[in-house]
Amino acid sequence: MKPAPSRHCGFTLIEVLVAITIMSLMAVLSWRGLDGMTRAQSQTQTRADEILTLQAGLMQWRSDLDNITQLTGTGNAAPMDWDGRVLRVTRRNTVDPTQGVLVVAWSRRVTDSGGQWLRWQSSPVRTRNELDQAWRLAELWAQNAGDEEKKQEIAITALDQWQVYFYRGDAWSNALSSDASGGPITVLPDGVRLTLTLPSGQTLVGDLTLDWIRPTLSGGKSI
């Protein structure tokens, strides 16, 4: 009796095609899973960065107000001014007090991508002339910033609108109506309220309010 012919080991063409199809589907599903994880991680990081940047900006705002000062030898030079567009303050230079004081300004600017809340800072100033010039530069920056002025600014967050209120006479009022003179503020208010309206599409949206109380406020007064 002749031995039965042996079968060749291996896969048929159909089996190979089926295996290739299955592996292709697995590769596509795996890639989509990885892509989804990457997108989710990127979105989470973006949200975290937005919150951290806003927190840092609010801390800087509070620090600027905490360190408001007058330049020695400048008489009654106002350390604060709010004109509805820009808040300017003269503050201590906490990095190197021997170099003089700083003028900082906060404002909102409309760009192609929407409104932005910005902070500008001058170089250290020591004389009244330098102080006056820094205040004028801060005003110019808020009105029509050029390339040079923009080098000294930092973008904080997207912003629809903002408002500043002062606490005086045991009441909050619009900062523009708090000083009848309409000029720079020679007597600091007991408190400053900042209200930001954050646009949609951000991690945080809607109104955000931050109250600052003057550190030297005495008499047990509460706000």
XYZ file of C-alpha atoms in Angstrom, residues 78-90 104-108 135 138-139 142 162-166 173-189 192-193:
46
model
C -0.098 110.187 42.606
C 0.741 106.471 42.951
C -2.427 105.278 41.157
C -4.579 106.278 38.196
C -7.564 104.658 36.476
C -9.097 106.254 33.379
C -11.424 103.446 32.326
C -8.860 102.039 29.908
C -5.713 101.475 31.939
C -4.839 101.179 35.623
C -1.400 102.658 36.348
C 0.400 102.338 39.672
C 3.807 103.175 41.061
C 3.122 99.087 36.030
C -0.024 99.246 33.934
C -2.931 96.895 33.324
C -5.186 97.142 30.306
C -7.310 95.242 27.785
C 3.550 107.222 33.347
C 2.169 103.475 30.222
C -0.673 105.625 28.884
C -2.586 101.324 26.571
C -13.217 94.338 32.788
C -14.173 96.868 35.422
C -12.540 98.425 38.476
C -14.353 99.586 41.608
C -13.043 101.481 44.635
C -18.505 102.492 43.591
C -17.323 102.716 40.008
C -13.695 103.834 40.135
C -14.326 106.572 37.558
C -16.961 108.174 39.772
C -15.063 107.666 43.038
C -12.742 110.622 42.489
C -14.544 113.817 41.588
C -11.361 115.397 40.267
C -11.096 112.784 37.533
C -7.308 112.877 37.791
C -4.649 110.660 39.350
C -5.531 109.294 42.786
C -3.582 111.019 45.549
C -5.421 109.240 48.394
C -5.582 105.478 47.962
C -8.985 103.817 48.319
C -10.041 97.816 44.925
C -12.433 95.381 43.271
